[in-house]
Amino acid sequence: VNFDLDADERALQGGIRDVCRGVFPMEKVRAMESGLDRAAWRALSEAGVFSLRVSEDQGGLGLGMTHAAIVFEELGRALVPGPLVGTHCARTLSIEEEIVTMCARGDAFVDHLGDADAVATVDADGVWLISKSEIESVPVPQPLDPLTPLNAVKALAQGKKIADEKTATAISLQAPVLISAFLVGIASAETDLAVAYAKDRQQFGRVIGSFQAIKHICADMLTRAEVARAAVYAAAVHLDGNGDGDTARAVNGATLLASDAAFLNGKACVQVHGGMGFTWEIDAHLYLKRATALSAFLGGADEHAEAMAAYL
Amino acid sequence: VDLRYSESDERFRAELRAWLSTAVPSLPPKPGPHDWDARRKYDTTWQKMLHEAGYAGINWPAEYGGRGASPTEHLIFLEECERAGAPYVGVNFVGLLHAGPTLIAEGTSEQKAAHLPKILSGDEVWCQGFSEPGAGSDLASLQTRAVRDGDHYVVNGQKIWTSFAHVADFGELLVRTDPEAPKHKGITWLILPMDAPGIEVRPLRTIAGSSEFSEVFFNDVRIPVENRVGEENDGWRVAMVTFSFERGTAFVGELLHSARLVENLAQIARKIPRGEGTVWDDAGVRRELGHIAADLDGLWHLTKRTITESERTGVPGIGGSIFKLYYSEVRHKLGDLAIRILGTAGLSHEDVAEMPAADHVRGWIHAMSISIAAGTSQIQRNILSERVLGMPKEPS
């Protein structure tokens, strides 16, 4: 049993963190409310975010889910916008379109359709590629997360089959773990943001971070993020075949803890910021809203809790 | 990251499982919770069996008579003991998990030779005399006084929350040796022989109805200077060594037991009628149970991360505080849910009408001690916010 990141894993983590800092500072992320920046997207592509699990002879990095989880945690920490998981899964299936958004057949909404070059759809029979012209949809006015534009789906064509049902099943376990890793990154970033503000903001002649009422909120944020991170990494390790238990259970538990951690930490982050936390200017709401959107895409905490109960 | 067990880990597991499969059924029936002499005998009998089989002091270094097992083997040991329904450390808790490791780290060779073999063989039971009525979370403000008189310390004062004091042979005792010094600088760590004249033990009845804890009164108790662990007035540092063991893996065995409680509670929910069906038909109840199961799974993964860290660095890291804080909350959730599910079946400390409720009722009460003992949840939050997040320190 070894839960340490090895030298390669740490190098990957540091590399992606640097790319995010350089290409996705918060003012650039905010600017993407009006649409994704293709140059920035290409920087992610060059860093291997999408081709990470493509075999080396196909031009990828030939890595597994554990590495992918490390990368998506960093993307979440930087709140990188866009259909990252969709494009990552599509590239893993040799789909070369630059921006691919993904939904399950029957989903009422699809995200980032305006920016996407194609849509991948997963159902019980396999994975399907659908061109944008084959989707009838209406843009959702004022999406909750300004960085997650949504379209309400009216009709979806059958599309072209690009992978079989076995792959569809695999994606239905991999995608939640990637989203959960992103959520863990958000949960940590929210903790850092709250702590930084609490160390700076003064009231009653002292920094508010010196009050236990604030310190204890922050300690709970840390605790939730750390337990969720352990669960998400464990789920990724299970998907790589290096686990010690039931894979579907590990994925389910990780999804639940990561959704909770990002959502609850987001609310706590707003609270620690006080009145400032209620302003558009402070980033806290952007983390919370992304966490809320991603948790909804995952099916919601209630569904995962119910799925966990099935193991009892 | 690789969560698989190695071949040698699996060999260790197989041998241990085989031994447990004959050892556990050979134990006498478990004594009642109030029969303390019988409880001591039961727990020390198990300790002797572990000792003879080479499993005593599983993670203690081999040079001090321990097994010298790796942290991974330690986890396997806890897993297999829980699976086999083996007794937990019981009255050997302080000796095996606190005092022994502290003596290994800080004791003289005479102290090690005198105590470590007997702790391992179940011949010596220890208790802890740290907290006082006026020194709980603020432990360093303790007032029990020790005055040097030749080659003895003369101790006067009072301790509280002393687990197993009435069946213990020795105790770990923190005393104030320099009342003039700043509070952390005037404390000394002593080995207390429980048969010394002037000690009075008064059992304390807890909300569990039992008397696990005692108050201990000291009236001119003479303790030889050679019983001092570490230097005079350096006892706070030695106590911190003790705490690092306390917060390390001390709760992991309980975690596995908690996972079993959740499964058991799900079975109970399927039996208790409600409306046309059972409590299990209530989606709210199922989700709460599912959530607790996910929390416990997460803590198991966190434990693996923590032991990997300690395998690398040699000391239990901050993961212990994260674990304890989160675990306390989960046990409260589990206990509260159990009480709601059981309803009137939960109104006794014993199983009533063929409903296996007793473990859950005791578990619910036990949860209230988990978030208080070994540093309250509030103290853990102070530790985490100050030491990990770098927030301003509380006044001390």
XYZ file of C-alpha atoms in Angstrom:
708
model
C 0.000 0.000 0.000
C 1.454 3.335 -1.051
C -0.554 6.557 -1.173
C 2.377 8.846 -1.997
C 2.598 10.539 -5.376
C 5.767 9.308 -7.098
C 8.271 11.638 -8.768
C 6.514 11.463 -12.163
C 3.134 12.158 -10.598
C 4.503 15.141 -8.689
C 6.170 16.486 -11.847
C 2.877 16.181 -13.740
C 1.040 17.974 -10.924
C 3.579 20.816 -10.855
C 3.595 21.119 -14.647
C -0.180 21.429 -14.927
C -0.298 23.843 -12.010
C 2.203 26.081 -13.826
C 0.215 25.934 -17.071
C -2.959 26.897 -15.190
C -1.248 29.791 -13.436
C 0.217 31.067 -16.690
C -2.744 30.576 -19.020
C -5.750 30.727 -16.689
C -5.274 33.522 -14.140
C -8.647 34.444 -12.631
C -9.125 37.565 -14.774
C -8.738 35.395 -17.912
C -11.114 32.791 -16.519
C -13.700 35.494 -15.830
C -13.288 36.866 -19.346
C -14.345 33.473 -20.737
C -17.917 34.226 -19.726
C -18.244 35.487 -23.296
C -16.736 32.310 -24.770
C -13.759 30.005 -24.512
C -10.328 31.169 -25.666
C -9.046 28.699 -28.281
C -5.405 29.674 -27.722
C -5.746 28.897 -24.030
C -7.538 25.629 -24.891
C -4.623 24.666 -27.163
C -2.216 25.291 -24.287
C -4.140 22.659 -22.290
C -3.990 20.339 -25.276
C -0.224 20.814 -25.590
C 0.191 20.158 -21.875
C -1.424 16.754 -22.494
C -4.657 17.368 -20.560
C -6.718 15.666 -23.276
C -4.270 13.090 -24.647
C -3.075 11.963 -21.222
C -4.632 8.497 -21.498
C -4.050 8.087 -25.241
C -1.355 5.468 -25.836
C 2.110 6.705 -26.660
C 2.142 5.181 -30.151
C -1.033 7.201 -30.867
C 0.748 10.381 -29.796
C -0.546 10.476 -26.237
C 1.117 10.180 -22.847
C -0.032 6.613 -22.173
C -0.993 7.384 -18.573
C -3.894 6.197 -16.433
C -6.786 7.502 -14.369
C -4.616 8.311 -11.341
C -2.584 10.746 -13.427
C -5.770 12.118 -14.957
C -7.200 12.732 -11.483
C -4.060 14.647 -10.504
C -4.446 16.822 -13.617
C -8.176 17.464 -13.178
C -7.673 18.427 -9.547
C -5.316 21.168 -10.733
C -7.785 22.301 -13.427
C -10.423 22.573 -10.711
C -8.124 24.530 -8.423
C -7.727 27.081 -11.263
C -11.454 26.913 -12.135
C -10.574 26.335 -15.816
C -13.804 26.624 -17.839
C -14.954 24.467 -20.718
C -16.001 20.888 -21.499
C -12.758 19.443 -20.175
C -13.999 15.978 -19.276
C -15.898 15.638 -22.568
C -12.875 16.598 -24.645
C -10.594 14.371 -22.557
C -12.866 11.333 -22.969
C -13.370 12.042 -26.698
C -9.643 12.330 -27.333
C -9.143 9.049 -25.498
C -11.507 7.551 -28.149
C -9.430 9.136 -30.958
C -11.937 11.919 -31.659
C -9.820 14.788 -32.920
C -12.292 17.692 -32.807
C -10.736 20.423 -30.683
C -13.594 21.046 -28.248
C -16.037 18.220 -27.525
C -18.835 18.488 -25.012
C -20.378 15.352 -23.577
C -23.787 14.414 -22.213
C -25.748 11.263 -21.514
C -28.575 10.508 -23.911
C -31.728 11.757 -22.269
C -30.030 14.644 -20.431
C -32.160 17.768 -20.504
C -29.161 20.072 -20.882
C -25.809 20.134 -22.617
C -23.053 22.544 -21.543
C -20.734 24.697 -23.688
C -22.556 23.802 -26.886
C -21.803 27.204 -28.397
C -18.046 26.723 -28.095
C -18.004 23.005 -28.905
C -17.060 21.522 -32.285
C -18.992 18.309 -31.626
C -21.066 16.497 -29.003
C -20.333 13.038 -27.611
C -23.277 11.169 -26.145
C -23.156 8.121 -23.929
C -25.991 5.612 -23.664
C -26.394 1.937 -22.790
C -25.376 0.830 -26.300
C -22.207 2.841 -26.681
C -20.693 6.250 -27.291
C -21.958 8.395 -30.171
C -20.587 11.440 -31.935
C -23.152 14.013 -32.985
C -22.486 17.094 -35.057
C -23.830 20.390 -33.744
C -26.284 20.676 -36.635
C -27.968 17.455 -35.484
C -29.000 18.948 -32.146
C -32.121 20.973 -31.677
C -31.689 23.135 -28.595
C -32.365 26.489 -26.976
C -29.743 28.456 -25.020
C -30.577 28.800 -21.320
C -30.778 32.476 -20.371
C -28.537 33.488 -17.457
C -27.048 30.132 -16.471
C -26.422 29.854 -12.716
C -22.678 29.499 -13.302
C -21.665 32.291 -15.670
C -18.822 30.059 -16.862
C -21.034 27.056 -17.628
C -23.331 28.077 -20.500
C -26.165 25.589 -21.029
C -28.511 24.634 -23.835
C -31.845 22.935 -23.206
C -31.956 19.910 -25.506
C -35.101 19.564 -27.636
C -33.965 16.744 -29.888
C -30.760 14.793 -30.303
C -29.873 12.771 -33.422
C -28.670 9.193 -33.089
C -25.204 10.225 -34.313
C -22.276 8.090 -35.369
C -21.262 5.211 -33.095
C -17.645 5.640 -32.003
C -17.383 3.091 -29.194
C -19.218 0.039 -27.881
C -21.215 -0.503 -24.719
C -18.148 -1.680 -22.814
C -16.478 1.659 -23.424
C -19.690 3.452 -22.501
C -19.695 1.620 -19.167
C -16.047 2.498 -18.589
C -16.713 6.177 -19.324
C -19.658 6.146 -16.947
C -17.162 5.344 -14.184
C -14.221 7.433 -15.442
C -16.056 10.694 -16.118
C -17.482 10.998 -12.567
C -13.998 10.482 -11.119
C -12.527 13.217 -13.344
C -15.329 15.597 -12.385
C -14.857 14.632 -8.735
C -11.134 15.349 -8.972
C -12.012 18.766 -10.414
C -14.407 19.272 -7.470
C -11.651 18.396 -4.989
C -9.485 21.069 -6.634
C -12.356 23.519 -6.181
C -12.816 22.477 -2.533
C -9.128 23.158 -1.853
C -9.119 26.465 -3.717
C -12.155 27.571 -1.720
C -10.302 26.730 1.495
C -7.246 28.702 0.381
C -9.371 31.675 -0.652
C -11.243 31.779 2.670
C -8.052 31.391 4.712
C -6.251 34.133 2.779
C -9.146 36.545 3.330
C -9.422 35.630 7.023
C -5.731 36.359 7.541
C -6.093 39.782 5.912
C -9.480 41.176 6.883
C -9.512 43.104 10.173
C -12.452 43.712 12.493
C -12.525 44.523 16.218
C -8.854 45.482 15.857
C -7.650 42.011 14.820
C -7.680 39.772 11.759
C -10.892 37.775 11.655
C -8.821 34.598 11.191
C -7.827 34.937 14.850
C -11.415 34.226 15.929
C -12.309 30.595 16.532
C -15.675 31.177 14.881
C -13.765 31.691 11.605
C -10.846 29.322 12.235
C -13.193 26.432 12.872
C -15.086 27.016 9.610
C -11.739 26.884 7.799
C -10.612 23.723 9.637
C -13.846 22.008 8.565
C -13.224 23.091 4.972
C -9.736 21.583 5.077
C -11.041 18.370 6.597
C -13.778 17.897 3.994
C -11.365 18.564 1.133
C -8.735 16.127 2.473
C -11.122 13.228 3.061
C -12.681 13.798 -0.378
C -9.225 13.906 -1.994
C -8.269 10.580 -0.424
C -11.533 9.064 -1.688
C -11.119 10.445 -5.227
C -7.528 9.283 -5.570
C -8.535 5.879 -4.254
C -11.332 5.689 -6.858
C -8.909 6.597 -9.651
C -6.453 3.974 -8.414
C -9.264 1.403 -8.447
C -10.046 2.280 -12.086
C -6.373 1.692 -12.898
C -6.686 -1.799 -11.432
C -4.513 -1.056 -8.409
C -7.286 -0.894 -5.835
C -8.192 -3.088 -2.893
C -11.979 -3.096 -3.056
C -15.134 -2.689 -5.157
C -14.487 -0.171 -7.951
C -18.056 1.051 -8.466
C -18.427 1.586 -4.721
C -15.168 3.547 -4.604
C -16.336 5.744 -7.503
C -19.720 6.335 -5.916
C -18.310 7.268 -2.531
C -15.731 9.581 -4.086
C -18.405 11.334 -6.151
C -20.527 11.910 -3.079
C -17.724 13.227 -0.878
C -16.274 15.456 -3.614
C -19.696 16.960 -4.458
C -20.322 17.688 -0.797
C -16.857 19.097 -0.152
C -16.934 21.541 -3.071
C -20.521 22.627 -2.408
C -20.225 23.046 1.372
C -16.780 24.658 1.131
C -18.156 27.059 -1.465
C -20.884 28.192 0.879
C -18.414 28.434 3.761
C -16.094 30.501 1.576
C -18.881 33.004 0.863
C -19.679 33.154 4.593
C -16.069 33.779 5.667
C -15.927 36.692 3.214
C -18.962 38.270 4.885
C -20.592 41.039 2.817
C -17.758 40.898 0.295
C -18.590 37.248 -0.296
C -21.978 38.346 -1.605
C -20.381 40.523 -4.298
C -19.738 39.493 -7.888
C -16.213 40.880 -7.532
C -15.038 38.235 -5.051
C -14.338 34.840 -6.683
C -16.097 32.797 -4.002
C -19.399 32.606 -5.905
C -17.677 31.386 -9.073
C -16.270 28.355 -7.231
C -19.587 27.672 -5.526
C -21.578 27.959 -8.741
C -19.222 25.677 -10.662
C -19.370 23.165 -7.820
C -23.166 23.323 -7.950
C -23.254 22.823 -11.721
C -20.808 19.915 -11.697
C -22.586 18.206 -8.792
C -25.838 18.493 -10.741
C -24.176 16.964 -13.826
C -23.034 14.095 -11.626
C -26.625 13.401 -10.689
C -26.716 15.054 -7.291
C -25.651 13.982 -3.837
C -28.952 12.233 -3.079
C -28.511 9.842 -5.990
C -24.984 8.901 -4.868
C -26.064 8.455 -1.269
C -28.843 6.141 -2.448
C -26.348 4.220 -4.575
C -24.074 3.787 -1.542
C -27.000 2.423 0.466
C -27.327 -0.368 -2.113
C -24.029 -1.773 -0.770
C -25.434 -2.080 2.750
C -0.196 5.564 -5.780
C -0.924 1.864 -5.411
C -3.439 0.555 -2.898
C -2.758 -3.131 -3.511
C -1.194 -5.285 -0.837
C 2.162 -6.897 -1.619
C 2.708 -10.649 -1.617
C 4.427 -10.492 1.759
C 1.497 -8.405 3.093
C -0.884 -11.126 1.923
C 1.262 -13.852 3.515
C 1.164 -11.929 6.779
C -2.621 -11.640 6.437
C -3.086 -15.349 5.743
C -0.991 -16.427 8.744
C -2.747 -13.992 11.037
C -6.197 -15.030 9.793
C -5.385 -18.679 10.390
C -4.194 -17.962 13.924
C -7.236 -15.781 14.745
C -9.615 -18.472 13.502
C -8.558 -20.754 16.355
C -7.536 -18.157 18.965
C -10.740 -16.097 19.053
C -13.141 -19.047 19.579
C -10.930 -20.294 22.440
C -11.590 -17.153 24.490
C -13.885 -17.403 27.533
C -17.228 -15.532 27.356
C -16.892 -11.756 27.547
C -17.479 -10.429 31.081
C -20.154 -7.849 31.895
C -19.257 -4.155 31.594
C -19.260 -3.561 35.360
C -17.118 -6.532 36.455
C -13.753 -4.805 36.340
C -11.599 -7.613 37.744
C -13.034 -9.971 35.136
C -12.557 -7.378 32.393
C -8.908 -6.980 33.328
C -8.465 -10.743 33.286
C -10.227 -11.111 29.940
C -8.247 -8.332 28.214
C -4.891 -9.422 29.637
C -5.606 -13.052 28.716
C -6.070 -11.942 25.112
C -2.880 -9.886 25.360
C -0.986 -12.977 26.600
C -2.316 -14.983 23.655
C -1.191 -12.282 21.218
C 2.172 -12.222 22.971
C 2.719 -15.964 22.735
C 1.765 -15.899 19.044
C 4.161 -13.031 18.318
C 1.554 -10.367 17.587
C 1.883 -8.272 20.764
C 3.084 -4.715 20.199
C 2.386 -5.147 16.511
C 4.030 -1.857 15.516
C 6.567 -1.690 18.371
C 10.220 -2.070 17.300
C 11.517 -5.646 17.505
C 14.383 -4.613 19.826
C 11.762 -3.808 22.487
C 9.895 -7.059 22.039
C 7.405 -5.833 19.461
C 6.568 -7.369 16.107
C 8.194 -4.479 14.222
C 5.423 -4.644 11.642
C 5.216 -2.054 8.877
C 2.321 0.438 8.999
C 0.641 -1.557 6.219
C 0.910 -4.769 8.252
C -0.452 -2.816 11.212
C -3.531 -1.945 9.131
C -3.908 -5.574 8.099
C -3.672 -6.578 11.767
C -6.501 -4.191 12.686
C -8.582 -5.326 9.693
C -8.224 -9.008 10.474
C -8.831 -8.606 14.217
C -12.063 -6.755 13.474
C -13.102 -9.336 10.881
C -12.481 -12.149 13.357
C -14.361 -10.360 16.127
C -11.227 -10.338 18.296
C -11.220 -8.201 21.457
C -9.868 -4.673 21.119
C -7.027 -3.491 23.418
C -9.390 -2.865 26.358
C -7.562 -2.227 29.626
C -4.224 -2.519 27.792
C -5.051 0.640 25.860
C -2.825 3.080 27.758
C 0.111 0.700 28.102
C 0.167 -0.471 24.505
C -0.806 2.703 22.699
C 0.504 5.557 24.895
C 2.817 4.685 27.743
C 4.794 1.953 25.994
C 5.540 4.013 22.862
C 6.425 6.990 25.092
C 8.883 4.882 27.112
C 10.389 3.554 23.878
C 10.934 7.110 22.671
C 11.927 8.812 25.942
C 12.501 6.255 28.716
C 15.807 5.154 30.281
C 17.065 1.639 29.573
C 16.063 0.640 33.143
C 12.540 1.974 32.622
C 12.237 0.165 29.307
C 13.478 -3.112 30.793
C 11.156 -2.814 33.790
C 7.942 -2.096 31.898
C 7.953 -2.858 28.178
C 8.114 -6.690 28.430
C 5.323 -6.740 31.032
C 3.079 -4.423 28.998
C 3.492 -6.727 26.012
C 2.838 -9.901 27.989
C -0.311 -8.540 29.627
C 1.262 -8.584 33.101
C 1.151 -4.837 33.542
C -1.869 -2.571 33.085
C -1.451 1.196 32.810
C -3.700 4.209 33.255
C -3.342 7.862 32.323
C -3.165 10.710 34.852
C -3.037 13.810 32.682
C -6.306 15.770 32.921
C -7.401 17.606 36.058
C -10.683 19.233 37.039
C -9.117 22.615 36.171
C -6.978 21.394 33.268
C -8.928 19.781 30.438
C -8.442 21.299 27.003
C -5.956 23.658 28.659
C -3.920 20.700 29.903
C -0.721 22.705 30.418
C -2.382 24.630 33.280
C -2.340 21.467 35.432
C -1.751 22.030 39.165
C -0.938 18.629 40.695
C 2.228 19.479 42.543
C 5.406 17.424 42.902
C 8.079 18.620 45.350
C 11.522 17.063 45.360
C 12.482 15.451 48.687
C 15.856 13.707 48.390
C 15.506 10.934 45.832
C 11.693 11.164 45.755
C 9.004 13.460 44.433
C 6.168 14.109 46.865
C 2.908 14.492 44.939
C -0.288 16.260 46.034
C -3.318 17.054 43.927
C -6.056 15.476 41.838
C -6.416 13.874 38.414
C -9.612 13.054 36.527
C -10.699 10.972 33.491
C -8.155 8.357 34.499
C -9.165 5.350 32.397
C -8.888 1.941 34.125
C -7.315 3.486 37.279
C -8.914 0.928 39.605
C -7.384 -2.033 37.763
C -4.057 -0.454 36.768
C -0.573 -1.249 38.088
C 1.068 1.921 36.820
C 0.062 5.289 35.486
C 1.535 7.998 33.284
C 1.448 11.087 35.470
C 1.994 14.753 34.623
C 2.922 16.940 37.599
C 3.977 20.544 38.155
C 7.559 20.687 39.373
C 8.194 24.409 38.838
C 5.203 26.634 39.636
C 7.235 29.795 38.869
C 8.075 28.842 35.280
C 5.764 29.535 32.299
C 3.079 26.836 32.375
C 4.536 24.637 29.604
C 8.020 24.770 31.171
C 7.312 23.522 34.690
C 5.790 20.099 34.003
C 7.375 16.671 34.572
C 6.307 13.208 33.292
C 6.435 10.478 35.995
C 5.773 6.748 36.136
C 3.215 6.340 38.893
C 3.076 3.023 40.812
C -0.638 2.673 41.614
C 0.119 0.816 44.882
C 1.993 3.776 46.398
C 0.521 4.911 49.744
C -1.598 8.088 49.606
C -3.418 7.326 46.333
C -7.183 7.240 46.459
C -9.168 6.111 43.404
C -12.828 7.092 43.148
C -14.621 5.622 40.132
C -16.570 8.154 38.122
C -19.895 7.056 36.728
C -20.222 8.186 33.122
C -23.323 8.751 30.988
C -22.725 5.223 29.692
C -23.614 4.036 33.199
C -20.227 2.341 33.613
C -17.106 3.461 35.437
C -14.325 3.369 32.884
C -12.893 6.551 34.354
C -11.876 7.524 37.841
C -10.853 10.507 39.830
C -7.492 9.949 41.488
C -6.481 11.879 44.620
C -2.853 12.262 45.735
C -1.976 12.842 49.372
C 1.817 13.039 49.935
C 2.441 10.237 47.453
C 6.176 9.489 47.240
C 7.477 8.597 43.794
C 11.152 7.720 43.251
C 13.073 10.187 41.079
C 14.185 7.271 38.906
C 10.537 7.081 37.731
C 10.936 10.363 35.878
C 10.691 10.072 32.074
C 12.713 12.812 30.389
C 14.206 15.722 32.307
C 12.593 17.602 35.184
C 10.342 20.361 33.741
C 10.556 18.822 30.252
C 7.352 16.820 30.687
C 5.242 18.853 28.269
C 7.480 17.837 25.392
C 7.303 14.190 26.505
C 3.493 14.487 26.706
C 3.427 15.764 23.125
C 5.243 12.569 22.127
C 2.498 10.615 23.909
C -0.218 12.579 22.076
C 1.288 11.976 18.650
C 0.738 8.252 19.265
C -2.730 8.882 20.658
C -3.827 10.728 17.505
C -1.977 8.459 15.090
C -3.744 5.184 14.475
C -5.489 4.831 17.835
C -8.948 5.194 16.252
C -8.426 3.066 13.153
C -9.584 -0.158 14.791
C -12.793 1.627 15.738
C -13.272 2.788 12.147
C -13.579 -0.802 10.941
C -15.996 -1.558 13.746
C -18.057 1.479 12.696
C -18.320 0.140 9.136
C -19.770 -3.049 10.603
C -22.235 -1.013 12.690
C -23.523 0.717 9.548
C -24.139 -2.606 7.805
C -25.838 -3.933 10.893
C -28.021 -0.826 11.191
C -29.113 -1.273 7.571
C -30.221 -4.812 8.482
C -32.115 -3.502 11.497
C -33.842 -0.877 9.336
C -35.094 -3.704 7.109
C -36.689 -5.364 10.136
C -38.396 -2.457 11.871
C -41.945 -2.067 10.509
C -43.196 1.302 9.379
C -46.507 1.781 7.619
C -46.973 -1.011 5.094
C -43.262 -1.817 4.931
C -40.126 -1.184 6.945
C -37.920 1.754 7.865
C -35.612 0.740 4.978
C -38.354 1.825 2.528
C -37.709 5.394 3.656
C -35.357 6.905 1.048
C -34.223 9.543 3.555
C -33.002 6.865 5.946
C -31.265 4.935 3.143
C -29.472 8.062 1.965
C -28.256 8.914 5.432
C -26.922 5.391 5.825
C -25.339 5.530 2.360
C -23.718 8.833 3.162
C -22.228 7.499 6.383
C -20.894 4.477 4.474
C -19.199 6.828 1.989
C -17.747 8.871 4.857
C -16.279 5.772 6.495
C -14.868 4.547 3.154
C -13.276 7.970 2.707
C -11.720 7.773 6.166
C -10.318 4.339 5.327
C -8.632 5.802 2.244
C -7.405 8.753 4.311
C -5.921 6.297 6.795
C -3.936 4.677 4.017
C -2.627 8.059 3.009
C -1.713 8.860 6.617
C 0.135 5.592 7.162
C 2.015 6.033 3.885
C 3.129 9.402 5.214
C 4.179 7.970 8.554
C 5.981 5.118 6.789
C 8.007 7.761 4.957
C 8.558 10.283 7.762
C 8.576 8.013 10.821
C 6.013 10.106 12.734
C 2.224 10.218 12.650
C 1.462 13.454 10.765
C -1.406 15.915 10.874
C -3.631 13.311 9.193
C -4.455 12.127 12.713
C -6.235 15.378 13.588
C -8.140 15.430 10.288
C -9.138 11.822 10.858
C -10.275 12.338 14.421
C -12.334 15.442 13.674
C -14.126 13.868 10.699
C -14.519 10.494 12.385
C -16.135 12.100 15.442
C -18.715 13.810 13.244
C -19.494 10.610 11.357
C -19.956 8.667 14.596
C -22.367 11.329 15.835
C -24.337 11.066 12.574
C -24.361 7.270 12.803
C -25.385 7.234 16.461
C -28.125 9.815 16.024
C -29.518 7.943 13.022
C -29.453 4.648 14.947
C -31.425 6.187 17.801
C -34.015 7.520 15.327
C -34.279 4.207 13.492
C -34.543 2.143 16.671
C -37.180 4.318 18.298
C -38.461 2.530 21.379
C -36.195 -0.459 20.643
C -33.317 1.870 21.507
C -34.501 2.633 25.014
C -32.309 0.042 26.700
C -28.596 -0.651 27.052
C -29.338 -4.307 26.326
C -30.921 -6.027 23.341
C -34.712 -6.020 23.708
C -37.161 -8.286 21.914
C -34.607 -9.896 19.604
C -33.563 -6.537 18.203
C -29.742 -6.212 18.282
C -29.953 -2.632 19.485
C -27.422 -2.628 22.316
C -24.338 -2.028 20.141
C -26.031 0.984 18.578
C -27.237 2.469 21.852
C -23.756 2.086 23.360
C -22.274 3.398 20.104
C -24.443 6.491 20.242
C -23.282 7.258 23.778
C -19.693 6.385 22.877
C -19.814 8.913 20.004
C -20.273 11.698 22.537
C -16.952 10.732 24.130
C -15.085 10.493 20.809
C -15.615 14.178 20.068
C -14.339 15.069 23.571
C -11.534 12.626 24.461
C -7.948 13.012 23.214
C -8.557 16.652 22.289
C -12.112 17.883 21.701
C -13.275 18.554 18.156
C -12.900 22.259 18.954
C -9.251 21.732 19.955
C -8.661 19.667 16.786
C -10.053 22.574 14.747
C -7.651 24.940 16.530
C -4.761 22.579 15.765
C -5.689 22.251 12.089
C -6.341 25.937 11.500
C -3.103 26.944 13.230
C -0.675 24.226 12.170
C -1.920 23.459 8.661
C -3.657 26.650 7.569
C -1.287 29.019 9.400
C -4.027 31.031 11.100
C -3.236 33.068 14.254
C -2.657 31.071 17.451
C -4.968 31.072 20.433
C -3.563 32.886 23.481
C -1.736 30.359 25.717
